[in-house]
Coordinates of C-alpha atoms and ligand atoms in Angstrom, one line a residue:
X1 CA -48.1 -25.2 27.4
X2 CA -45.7 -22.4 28.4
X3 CA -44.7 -21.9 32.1
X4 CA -46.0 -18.9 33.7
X5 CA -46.2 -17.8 37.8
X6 CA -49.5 -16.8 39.2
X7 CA -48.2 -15.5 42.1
X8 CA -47.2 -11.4 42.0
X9 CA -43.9 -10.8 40.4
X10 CA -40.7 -10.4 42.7
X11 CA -39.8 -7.2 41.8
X12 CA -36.1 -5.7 41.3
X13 CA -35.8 -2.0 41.3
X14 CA -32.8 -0.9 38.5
X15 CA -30.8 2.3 38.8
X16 CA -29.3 3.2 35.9
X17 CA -26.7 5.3 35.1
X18 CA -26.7 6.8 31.7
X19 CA -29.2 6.8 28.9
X20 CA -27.2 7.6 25.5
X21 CA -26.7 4.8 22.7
X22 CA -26.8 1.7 24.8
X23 CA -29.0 3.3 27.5
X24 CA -32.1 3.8 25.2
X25 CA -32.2 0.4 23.7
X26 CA -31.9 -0.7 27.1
X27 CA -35.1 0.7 27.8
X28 CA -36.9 -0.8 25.1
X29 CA -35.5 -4.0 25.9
X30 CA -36.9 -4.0 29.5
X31 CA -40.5 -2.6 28.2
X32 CA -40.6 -5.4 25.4
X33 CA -39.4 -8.5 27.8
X34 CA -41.6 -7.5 30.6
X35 CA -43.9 -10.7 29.9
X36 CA -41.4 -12.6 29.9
X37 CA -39.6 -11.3 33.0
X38 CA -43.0 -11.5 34.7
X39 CA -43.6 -15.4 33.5
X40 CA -40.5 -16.0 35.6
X41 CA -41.9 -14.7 38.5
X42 CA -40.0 -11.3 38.6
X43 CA -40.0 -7.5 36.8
X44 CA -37.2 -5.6 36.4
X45 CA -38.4 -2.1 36.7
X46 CA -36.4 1.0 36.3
X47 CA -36.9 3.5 38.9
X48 CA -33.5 6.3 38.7
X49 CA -31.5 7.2 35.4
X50 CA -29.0 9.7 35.8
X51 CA -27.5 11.7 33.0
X52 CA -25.6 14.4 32.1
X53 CA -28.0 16.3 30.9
X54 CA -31.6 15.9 32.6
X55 CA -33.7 18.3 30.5
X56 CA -32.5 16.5 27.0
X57 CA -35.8 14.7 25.1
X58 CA -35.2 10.4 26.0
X59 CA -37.7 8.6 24.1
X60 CA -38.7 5.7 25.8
X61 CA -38.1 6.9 29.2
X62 CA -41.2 5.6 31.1
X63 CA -43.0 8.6 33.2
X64 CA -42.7 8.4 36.6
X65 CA -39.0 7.6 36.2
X66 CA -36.4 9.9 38.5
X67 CA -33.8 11.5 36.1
X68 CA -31.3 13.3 37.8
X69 CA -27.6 14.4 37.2
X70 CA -26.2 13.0 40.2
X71 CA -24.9 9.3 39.5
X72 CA -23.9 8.9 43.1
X73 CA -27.1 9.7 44.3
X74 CA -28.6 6.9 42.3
X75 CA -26.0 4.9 43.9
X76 CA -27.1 5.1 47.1
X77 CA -30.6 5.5 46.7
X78 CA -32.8 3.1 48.7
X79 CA -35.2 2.0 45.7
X80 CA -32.3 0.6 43.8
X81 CA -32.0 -2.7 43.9
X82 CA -29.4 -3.6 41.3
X83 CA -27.0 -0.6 39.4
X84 CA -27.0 -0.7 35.7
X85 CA -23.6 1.9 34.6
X86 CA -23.6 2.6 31.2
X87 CA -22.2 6.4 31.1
X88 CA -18.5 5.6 30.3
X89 CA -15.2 6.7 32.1
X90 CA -12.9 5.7 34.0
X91 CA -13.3 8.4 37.3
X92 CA -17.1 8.7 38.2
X93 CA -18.3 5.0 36.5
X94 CA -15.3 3.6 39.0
X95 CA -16.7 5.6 41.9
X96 CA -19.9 5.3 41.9
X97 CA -20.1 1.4 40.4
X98 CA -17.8 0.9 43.9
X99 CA -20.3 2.4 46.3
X100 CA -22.6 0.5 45.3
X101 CA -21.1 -2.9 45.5
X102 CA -19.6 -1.6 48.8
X103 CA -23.6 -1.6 50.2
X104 CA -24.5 -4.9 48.3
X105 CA -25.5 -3.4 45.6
X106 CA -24.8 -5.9 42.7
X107 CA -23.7 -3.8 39.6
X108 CA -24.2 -4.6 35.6
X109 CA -21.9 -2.7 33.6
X110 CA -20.8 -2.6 29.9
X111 CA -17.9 -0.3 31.0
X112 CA -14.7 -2.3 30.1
X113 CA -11.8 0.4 30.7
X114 CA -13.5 1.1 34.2
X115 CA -13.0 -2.5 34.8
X116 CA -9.9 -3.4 32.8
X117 CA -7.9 -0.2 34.6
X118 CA -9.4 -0.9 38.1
X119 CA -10.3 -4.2 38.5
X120 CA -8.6 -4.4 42.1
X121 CA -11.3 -1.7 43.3
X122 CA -14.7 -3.4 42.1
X123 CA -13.0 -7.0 43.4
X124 CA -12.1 -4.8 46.8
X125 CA -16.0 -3.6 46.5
X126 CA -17.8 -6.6 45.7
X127 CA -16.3 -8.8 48.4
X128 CA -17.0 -5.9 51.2
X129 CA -20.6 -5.8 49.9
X130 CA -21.2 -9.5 49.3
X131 CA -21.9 -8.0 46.1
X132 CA -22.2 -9.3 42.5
X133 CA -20.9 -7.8 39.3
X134 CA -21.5 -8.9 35.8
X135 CA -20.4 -7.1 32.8
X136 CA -20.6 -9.9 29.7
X137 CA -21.4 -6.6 27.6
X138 CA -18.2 -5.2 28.0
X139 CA -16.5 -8.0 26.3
X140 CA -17.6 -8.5 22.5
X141 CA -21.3 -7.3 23.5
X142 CA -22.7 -10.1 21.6
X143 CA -20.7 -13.1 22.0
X144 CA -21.2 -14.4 25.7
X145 CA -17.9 -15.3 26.2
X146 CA -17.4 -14.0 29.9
X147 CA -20.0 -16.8 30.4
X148 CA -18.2 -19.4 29.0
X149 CA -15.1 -19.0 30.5
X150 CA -16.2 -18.0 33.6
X151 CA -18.6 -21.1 34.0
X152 CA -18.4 -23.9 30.7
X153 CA -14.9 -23.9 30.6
X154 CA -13.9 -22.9 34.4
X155 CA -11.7 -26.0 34.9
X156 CA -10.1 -26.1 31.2
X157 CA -6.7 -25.9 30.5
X158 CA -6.5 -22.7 28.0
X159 CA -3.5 -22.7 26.1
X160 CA -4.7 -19.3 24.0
X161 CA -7.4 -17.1 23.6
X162 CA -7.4 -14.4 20.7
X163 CA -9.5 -12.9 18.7
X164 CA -11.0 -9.6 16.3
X165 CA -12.2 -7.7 19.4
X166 CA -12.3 -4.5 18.0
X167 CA -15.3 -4.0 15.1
X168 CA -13.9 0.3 14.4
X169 CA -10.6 -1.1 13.7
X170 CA -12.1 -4.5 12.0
X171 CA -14.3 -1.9 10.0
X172 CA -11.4 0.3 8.5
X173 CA -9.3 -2.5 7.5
X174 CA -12.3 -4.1 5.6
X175 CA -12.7 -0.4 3.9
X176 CA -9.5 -0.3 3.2
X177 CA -9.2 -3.5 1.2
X178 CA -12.4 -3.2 -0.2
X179 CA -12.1 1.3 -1.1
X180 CA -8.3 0.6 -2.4
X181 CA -7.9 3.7 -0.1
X182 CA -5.5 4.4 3.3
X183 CA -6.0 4.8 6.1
X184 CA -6.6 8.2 6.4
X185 CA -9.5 8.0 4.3
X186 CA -11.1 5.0 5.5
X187 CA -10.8 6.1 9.4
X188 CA -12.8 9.2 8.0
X189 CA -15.5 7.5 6.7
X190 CA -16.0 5.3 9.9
X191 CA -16.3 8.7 11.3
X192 CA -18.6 9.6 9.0
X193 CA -20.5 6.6 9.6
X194 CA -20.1 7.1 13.7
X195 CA -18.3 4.6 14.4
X196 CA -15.6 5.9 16.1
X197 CA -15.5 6.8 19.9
X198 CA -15.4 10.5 20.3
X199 CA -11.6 10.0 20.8
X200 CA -10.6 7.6 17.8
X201 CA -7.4 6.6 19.6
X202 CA -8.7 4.4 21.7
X203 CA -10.0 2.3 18.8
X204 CA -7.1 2.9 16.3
X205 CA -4.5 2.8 18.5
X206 CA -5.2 -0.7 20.1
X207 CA -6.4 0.5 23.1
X208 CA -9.7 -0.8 23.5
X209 CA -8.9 -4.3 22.3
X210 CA -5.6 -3.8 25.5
X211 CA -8.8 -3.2 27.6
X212 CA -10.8 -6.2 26.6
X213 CA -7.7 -8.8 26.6
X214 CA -6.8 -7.7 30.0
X215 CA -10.6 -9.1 30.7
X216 CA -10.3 -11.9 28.7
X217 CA -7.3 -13.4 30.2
X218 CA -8.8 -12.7 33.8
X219 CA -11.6 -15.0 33.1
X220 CA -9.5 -17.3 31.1
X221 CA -6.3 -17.7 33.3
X222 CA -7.3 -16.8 36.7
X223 CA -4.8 -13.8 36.6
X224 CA -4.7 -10.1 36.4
X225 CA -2.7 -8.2 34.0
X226 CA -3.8 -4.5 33.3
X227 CA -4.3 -2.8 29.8
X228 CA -0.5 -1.2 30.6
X229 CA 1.0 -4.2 31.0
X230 CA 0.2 -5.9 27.2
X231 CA 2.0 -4.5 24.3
X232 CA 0.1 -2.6 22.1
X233 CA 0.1 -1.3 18.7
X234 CA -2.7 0.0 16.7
X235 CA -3.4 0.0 13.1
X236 CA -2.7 3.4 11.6
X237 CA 0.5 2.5 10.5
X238 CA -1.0 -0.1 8.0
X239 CA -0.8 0.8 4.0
X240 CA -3.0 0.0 1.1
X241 CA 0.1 -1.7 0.0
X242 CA 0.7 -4.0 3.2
X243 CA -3.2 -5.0 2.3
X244 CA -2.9 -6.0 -1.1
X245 CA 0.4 -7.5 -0.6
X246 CA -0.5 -9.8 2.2
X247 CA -3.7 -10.4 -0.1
X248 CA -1.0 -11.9 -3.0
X249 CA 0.1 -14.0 -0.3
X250 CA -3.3 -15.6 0.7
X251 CA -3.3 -13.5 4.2
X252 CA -5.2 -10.6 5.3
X253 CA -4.3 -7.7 8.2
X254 CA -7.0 -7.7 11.5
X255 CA -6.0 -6.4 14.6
X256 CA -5.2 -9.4 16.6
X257 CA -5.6 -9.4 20.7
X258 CA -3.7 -12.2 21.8
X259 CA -2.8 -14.1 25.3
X260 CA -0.8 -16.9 24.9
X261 CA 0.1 -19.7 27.5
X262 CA 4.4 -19.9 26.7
X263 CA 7.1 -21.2 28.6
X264 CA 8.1 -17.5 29.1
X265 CA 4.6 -16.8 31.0
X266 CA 1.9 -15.5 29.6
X267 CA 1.7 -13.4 26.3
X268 CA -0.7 -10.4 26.0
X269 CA -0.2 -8.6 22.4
X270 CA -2.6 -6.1 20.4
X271 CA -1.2 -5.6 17.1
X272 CA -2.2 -5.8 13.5
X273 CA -1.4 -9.0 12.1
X274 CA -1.3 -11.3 9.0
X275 CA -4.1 -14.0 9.4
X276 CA -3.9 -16.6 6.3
X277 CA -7.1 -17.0 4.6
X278 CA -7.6 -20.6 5.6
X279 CA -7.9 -19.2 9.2
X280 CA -11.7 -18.1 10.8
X281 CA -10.0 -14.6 11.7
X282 CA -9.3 -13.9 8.2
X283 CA -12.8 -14.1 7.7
X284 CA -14.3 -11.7 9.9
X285 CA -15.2 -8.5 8.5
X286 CA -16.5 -5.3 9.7
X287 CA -18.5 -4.8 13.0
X288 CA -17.9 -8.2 13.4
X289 CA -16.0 -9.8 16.7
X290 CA -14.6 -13.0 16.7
X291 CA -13.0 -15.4 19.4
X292 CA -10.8 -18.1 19.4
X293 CA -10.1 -20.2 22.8
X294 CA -7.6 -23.4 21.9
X295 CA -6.7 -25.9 24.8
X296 CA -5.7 -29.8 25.2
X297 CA -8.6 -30.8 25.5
X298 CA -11.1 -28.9 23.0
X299 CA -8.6 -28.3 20.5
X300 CA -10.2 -25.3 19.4
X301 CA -13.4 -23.4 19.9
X302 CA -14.6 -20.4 17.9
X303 CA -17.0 -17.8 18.8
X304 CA -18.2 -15.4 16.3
X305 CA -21.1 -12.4 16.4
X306 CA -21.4 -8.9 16.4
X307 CA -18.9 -7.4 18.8
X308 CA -20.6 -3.9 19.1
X309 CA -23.3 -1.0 18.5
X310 CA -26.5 -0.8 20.6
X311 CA -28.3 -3.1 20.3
X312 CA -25.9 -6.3 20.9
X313 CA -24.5 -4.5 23.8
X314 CA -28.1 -3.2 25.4
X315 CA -29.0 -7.1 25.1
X316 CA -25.7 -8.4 26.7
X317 CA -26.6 -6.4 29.2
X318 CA -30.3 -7.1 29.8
X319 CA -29.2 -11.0 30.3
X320 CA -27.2 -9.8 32.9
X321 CA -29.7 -8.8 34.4
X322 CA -31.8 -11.3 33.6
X323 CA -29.6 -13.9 35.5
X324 CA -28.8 -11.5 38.4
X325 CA -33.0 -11.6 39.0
X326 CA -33.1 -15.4 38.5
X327 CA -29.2 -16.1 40.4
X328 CA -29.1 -13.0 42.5
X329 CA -25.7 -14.8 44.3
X330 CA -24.2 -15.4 40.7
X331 CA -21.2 -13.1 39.8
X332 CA -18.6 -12.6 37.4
X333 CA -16.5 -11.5 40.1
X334 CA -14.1 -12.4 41.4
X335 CA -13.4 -15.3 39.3
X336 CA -12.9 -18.5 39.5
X337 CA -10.1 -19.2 41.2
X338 CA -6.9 -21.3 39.5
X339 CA -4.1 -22.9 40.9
X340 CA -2.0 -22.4 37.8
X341 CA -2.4 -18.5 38.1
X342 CA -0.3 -18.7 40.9
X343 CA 3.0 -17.0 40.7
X344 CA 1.8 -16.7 36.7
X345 CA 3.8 -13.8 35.1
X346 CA 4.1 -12.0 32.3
X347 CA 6.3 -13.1 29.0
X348 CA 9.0 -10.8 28.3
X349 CA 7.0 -8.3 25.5
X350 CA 10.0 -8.0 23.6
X351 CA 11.1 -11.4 23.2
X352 CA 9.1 -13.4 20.6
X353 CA 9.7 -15.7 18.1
X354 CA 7.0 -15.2 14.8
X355 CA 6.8 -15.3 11.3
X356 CA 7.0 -11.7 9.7
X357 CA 6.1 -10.0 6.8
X358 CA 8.0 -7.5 5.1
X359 CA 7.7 -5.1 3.0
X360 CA 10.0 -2.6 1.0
X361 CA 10.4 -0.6 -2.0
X362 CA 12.5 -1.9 -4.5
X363 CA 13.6 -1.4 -8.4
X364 CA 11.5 -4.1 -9.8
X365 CA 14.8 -5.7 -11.9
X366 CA 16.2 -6.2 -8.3
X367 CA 13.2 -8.1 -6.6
X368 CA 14.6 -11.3 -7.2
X369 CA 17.9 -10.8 -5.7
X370 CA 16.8 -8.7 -2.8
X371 CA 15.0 -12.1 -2.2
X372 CA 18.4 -13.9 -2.2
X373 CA 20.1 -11.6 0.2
X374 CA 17.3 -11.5 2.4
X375 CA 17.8 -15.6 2.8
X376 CA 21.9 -14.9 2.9
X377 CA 21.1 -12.7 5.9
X378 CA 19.6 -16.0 7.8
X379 CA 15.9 -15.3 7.3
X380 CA 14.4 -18.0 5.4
X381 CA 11.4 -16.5 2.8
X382 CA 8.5 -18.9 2.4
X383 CA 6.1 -16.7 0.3
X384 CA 6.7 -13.5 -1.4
X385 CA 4.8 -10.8 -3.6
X386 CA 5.3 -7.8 -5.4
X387 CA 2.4 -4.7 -6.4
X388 CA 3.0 -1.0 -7.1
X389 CA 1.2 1.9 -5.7
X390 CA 2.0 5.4 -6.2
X391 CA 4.9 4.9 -8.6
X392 CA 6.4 2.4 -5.9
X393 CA 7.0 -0.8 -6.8
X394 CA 7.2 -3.0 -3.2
X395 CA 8.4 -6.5 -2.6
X396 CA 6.4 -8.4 0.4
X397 CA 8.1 -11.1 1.7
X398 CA 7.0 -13.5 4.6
X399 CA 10.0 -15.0 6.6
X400 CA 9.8 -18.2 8.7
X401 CA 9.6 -17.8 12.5
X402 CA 12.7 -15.7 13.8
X403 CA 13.5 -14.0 17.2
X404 CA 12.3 -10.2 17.2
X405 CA 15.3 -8.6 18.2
X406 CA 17.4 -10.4 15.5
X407 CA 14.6 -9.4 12.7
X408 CA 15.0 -5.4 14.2
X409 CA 18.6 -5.6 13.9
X410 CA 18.6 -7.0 10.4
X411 CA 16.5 -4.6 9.0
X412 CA 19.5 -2.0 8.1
X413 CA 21.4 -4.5 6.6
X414 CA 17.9 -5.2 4.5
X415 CA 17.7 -1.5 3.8
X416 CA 21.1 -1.9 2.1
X417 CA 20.4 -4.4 -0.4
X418 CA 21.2 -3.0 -3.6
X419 CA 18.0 -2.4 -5.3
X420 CA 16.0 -1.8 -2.1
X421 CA 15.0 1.8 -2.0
X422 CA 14.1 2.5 1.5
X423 CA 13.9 0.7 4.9
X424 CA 11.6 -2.2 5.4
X425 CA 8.3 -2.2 7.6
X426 CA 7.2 -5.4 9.2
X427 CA 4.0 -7.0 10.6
X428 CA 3.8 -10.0 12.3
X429 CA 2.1 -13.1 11.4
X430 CA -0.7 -13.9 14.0
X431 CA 1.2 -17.6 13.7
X432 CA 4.1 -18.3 15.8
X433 CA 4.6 -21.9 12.9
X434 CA 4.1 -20.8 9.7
X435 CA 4.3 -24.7 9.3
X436 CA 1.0 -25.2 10.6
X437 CA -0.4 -22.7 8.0
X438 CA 1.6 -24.7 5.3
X439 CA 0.6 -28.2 6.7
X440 CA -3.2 -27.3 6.9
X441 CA -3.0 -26.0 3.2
X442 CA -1.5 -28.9 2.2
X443 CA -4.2 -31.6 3.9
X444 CA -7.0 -28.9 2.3
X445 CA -5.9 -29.1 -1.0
X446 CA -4.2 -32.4 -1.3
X447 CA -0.4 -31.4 -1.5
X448 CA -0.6 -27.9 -3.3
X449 CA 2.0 -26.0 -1.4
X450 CA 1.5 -22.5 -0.2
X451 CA 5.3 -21.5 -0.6
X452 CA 5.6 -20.0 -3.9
X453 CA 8.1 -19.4 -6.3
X454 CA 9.9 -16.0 -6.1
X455 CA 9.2 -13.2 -8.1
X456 CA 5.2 -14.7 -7.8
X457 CA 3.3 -11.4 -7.8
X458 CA 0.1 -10.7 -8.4
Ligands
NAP501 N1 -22.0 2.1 22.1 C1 -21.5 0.8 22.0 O1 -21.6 0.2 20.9 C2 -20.9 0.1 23.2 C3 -20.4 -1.2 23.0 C4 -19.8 -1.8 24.1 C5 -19.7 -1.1 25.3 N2 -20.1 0.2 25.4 C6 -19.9 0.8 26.7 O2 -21.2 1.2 27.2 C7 -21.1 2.4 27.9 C8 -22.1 3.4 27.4 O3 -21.8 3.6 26.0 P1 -22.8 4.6 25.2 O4 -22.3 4.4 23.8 O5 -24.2 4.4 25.5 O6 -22.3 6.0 25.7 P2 -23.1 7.4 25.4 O7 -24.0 7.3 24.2 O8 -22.0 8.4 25.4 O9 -24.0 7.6 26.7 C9 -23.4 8.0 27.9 C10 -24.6 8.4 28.9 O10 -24.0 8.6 30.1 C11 -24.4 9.9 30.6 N3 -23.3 10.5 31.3 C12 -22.0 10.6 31.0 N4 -21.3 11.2 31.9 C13 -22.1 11.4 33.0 C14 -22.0 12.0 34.2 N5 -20.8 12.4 34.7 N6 -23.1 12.0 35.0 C15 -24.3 11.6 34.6 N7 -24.5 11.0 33.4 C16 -23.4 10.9 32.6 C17 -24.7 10.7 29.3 O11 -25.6 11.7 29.6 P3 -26.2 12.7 28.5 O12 -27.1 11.8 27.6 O13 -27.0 13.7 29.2 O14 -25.0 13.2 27.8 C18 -25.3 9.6 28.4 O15 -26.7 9.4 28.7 C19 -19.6 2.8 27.8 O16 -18.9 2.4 28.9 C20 -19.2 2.1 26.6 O17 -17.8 1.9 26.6 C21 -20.7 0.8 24.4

């Protein structure tokens, strides 16, 4: 027989600020869980939403409910027992989502550049006000991986975490390989589709994965490091070329978000990157988020689900608040606290060692010895391709793992090759030991080895 309290509900008054995409399936969320909340002894019951707009039509708005325009005044109103911020920015979200952690106000907010950007203000908040902060849907939506770092794994070694944290960028890469098109085109259909913000940059550019891996590597190394302070590089640069060449070599291009444990310090990176096909990452398509978290003792863990839209984020965001009415003390911030993160500092962003891909435009009767002078220049080529688009034929080759700022200084010389018709563009490899990839092919397929002969095209 299933539990249920016969006493009258404990109830928790929400303020909420903001009722657009996430907003409204909020609402339905707390009208079709209010048995449940009220089996646990408690109801969650919304009693401000402020908006921008106060006369627009919001289906599923309950009557009775306050709707102003003035977030602030939500903030600070008496009947609010918890703050729910779900209205975006970076100015107002910050201000108000402050003031009311700064009168114990606990807050649940999907708002990651609010946090990401100005983390120091909501700890600086929450400890004045005793107050608790969750924000699981600002990470991912879906996957609760704020959870598990912050409590599962809060005494693990983590020697990475990385992941497909953007599902807009995810989404156009997918179209991409799947259309034949570039970018241009497949960016405007995602628009087409709505799933771009209303300032695509953010998405394209690698900015909102900066935002989530600064968050990530809080709760998974004990540190702060702001979006500003992780290298970042978007995905518009990628061609239909780079996709079906990496393809020929058993790899496909996601935008990786990266922090890395090295003996440098830590490594934060955004940038697209070749992920063999033998990997999880490889696999994820779309909407899709996925998240990888290796360390001694686990080896590896992998977390994949839907990383966006309205209804995995209004859910992330209901068991927030879910836990805050059954844990009211329980918060995500500040986190738990490391001795390892002392004195942790950044890697230098310019100083790694990876496997690359290149690509370039070649005569096709020269492919083979562009390959030979590429090795006489001290790269070493383990896999290579060629495919033609546009009248342009263009060699692909992967080299084995070589300092950056040797590979950038080599690239004229590449560009000089005879036969090679114009300068070469790299990606990285999301692998920093394009051994591993080799040796895990090899134990899969029983000694078949990935390095192929050159001049192998598809
Ligand atoms: N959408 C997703 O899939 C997703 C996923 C993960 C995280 N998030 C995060 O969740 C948050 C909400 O996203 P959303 O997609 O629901 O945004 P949205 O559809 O643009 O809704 C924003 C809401 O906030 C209100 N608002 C904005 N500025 C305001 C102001 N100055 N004063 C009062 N109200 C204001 C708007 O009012 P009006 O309706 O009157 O314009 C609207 O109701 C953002 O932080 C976003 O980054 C969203």
């Amino acid at each position: 027989m299933a539990a249920s309290h016969t006493t009258d509900p404990r109830v928790i008054r929400v303020g909420m600020l903001g009722c657009g995409v996430v907003g409204q399936v909020l609402l339905k969320l707390l009208d079709k869980h209010r048995p449940d909340f009220v089996r646990n002894g408690f109801d969650l019951r919304l009693t401000h939403v402020a908006v921008r707009d106060a006369a627009k039509a919001r289906p599923g708005l309950p009557a009775g409910i306050r709707v102003g325009t003035d977030p602030l005044a939500v903030a600070g109103a008496r009947d609010v027992d918890v703050l729910v911020e779900l209205m975006g920015g970076t100015t107002l979200a910050v201000e108000v989502a402050c003031q009311a952690l700064a009168r114990g106000v606990p807050v649940v907010t999907a708002n990651k550049a609010a946090l990401a950007r100005h983390l120091p203000r909501y700890l600086e908040a929450a400890r004045s006000g005793k107050a608790a902060v969750a924000f699981e849907a600002a990470v991912a939506a879906h996957i609760p991986i704020m959870e598990v770092l912050e409590r599962s794994l809060a005494c693990e070694e983590i020697s990475v975490i990385k992941g497909v944290v953007n599902g807009t960028t995810n989404y156009i890469l997918t179209f991409m390989e799947r259309a034949g098109c570039e970018y241009a085109d497949a960016l405007a259909d995602a628009a087409a589709k709505g799933f771009t913000e209303a300032d695509p940059r953010l998405d394209v550019d690698g900015i909102d994965a900066a935002e989530k891996l600064s968050l990530l590597a809080l709760k998974a190394f004990g540190a702060y490091f702001p979006p500003e302070a992780i290298h970042t590089e978007g995905i518009t640069r990628v061609a239909q070329a780079d996709l079906r060449l990496a393809q020929a070599m058993d790899h496909r291009i996601k935008l990786i978000a990266a922090a890395r444990q090295t003996q440098q310090g830590l490594s934060l990176r955004v940038h697209p990157a070749l992920v063999h096909k033998g990997e999880l990452l490889a696999d994820v398509d779309s909407e899709f988020n996925a998240i990888i978290i290796e360390g001694p003792a686990f080896k590896e863990l992998t977390f994949l689900g839907k990383g966006a839209g309205q209804l995995p984020t209004a859910s992330a965001v209901l068991n927030d608040l879910v836990k805050l009415a059954r844990e009211p003390g329980h918060s995500a911030l500040p986190v738990f606290a490391r001795e390892s993160a002392t004195g942790l500092r950044l890697a230098d962003k310019d100083n790694v060692s990876l496997c690359y891909f290149l690509r370039l435009p070649v005569k096709p009767a020269d492919a083979w010895r562009a390959i030979e002078r590429i090795g006489k220049l001290g790269l070493r080529v383990l896999s290579n391709a060629q495919v033609e688009t546009g009248g342009t034929t263009w060699l692909g080759v992967i080299v084995d793992v070589v300092d950056e700022p040797r590979l950038l200084a080599l690239l004229p010389q590449i560009a000089a090759i005879p036969g090679v018709q114009g300068s070469p563009v790299f990606i990285r490899l999301d692998k920093d030991n394009y051994r591993d990839i080799v040796d895990r092919e090899q134990s899969a397929y029983f000694g078949a080895s990935l390095e192929r002969k050159p001049g192998a095209g598809i």
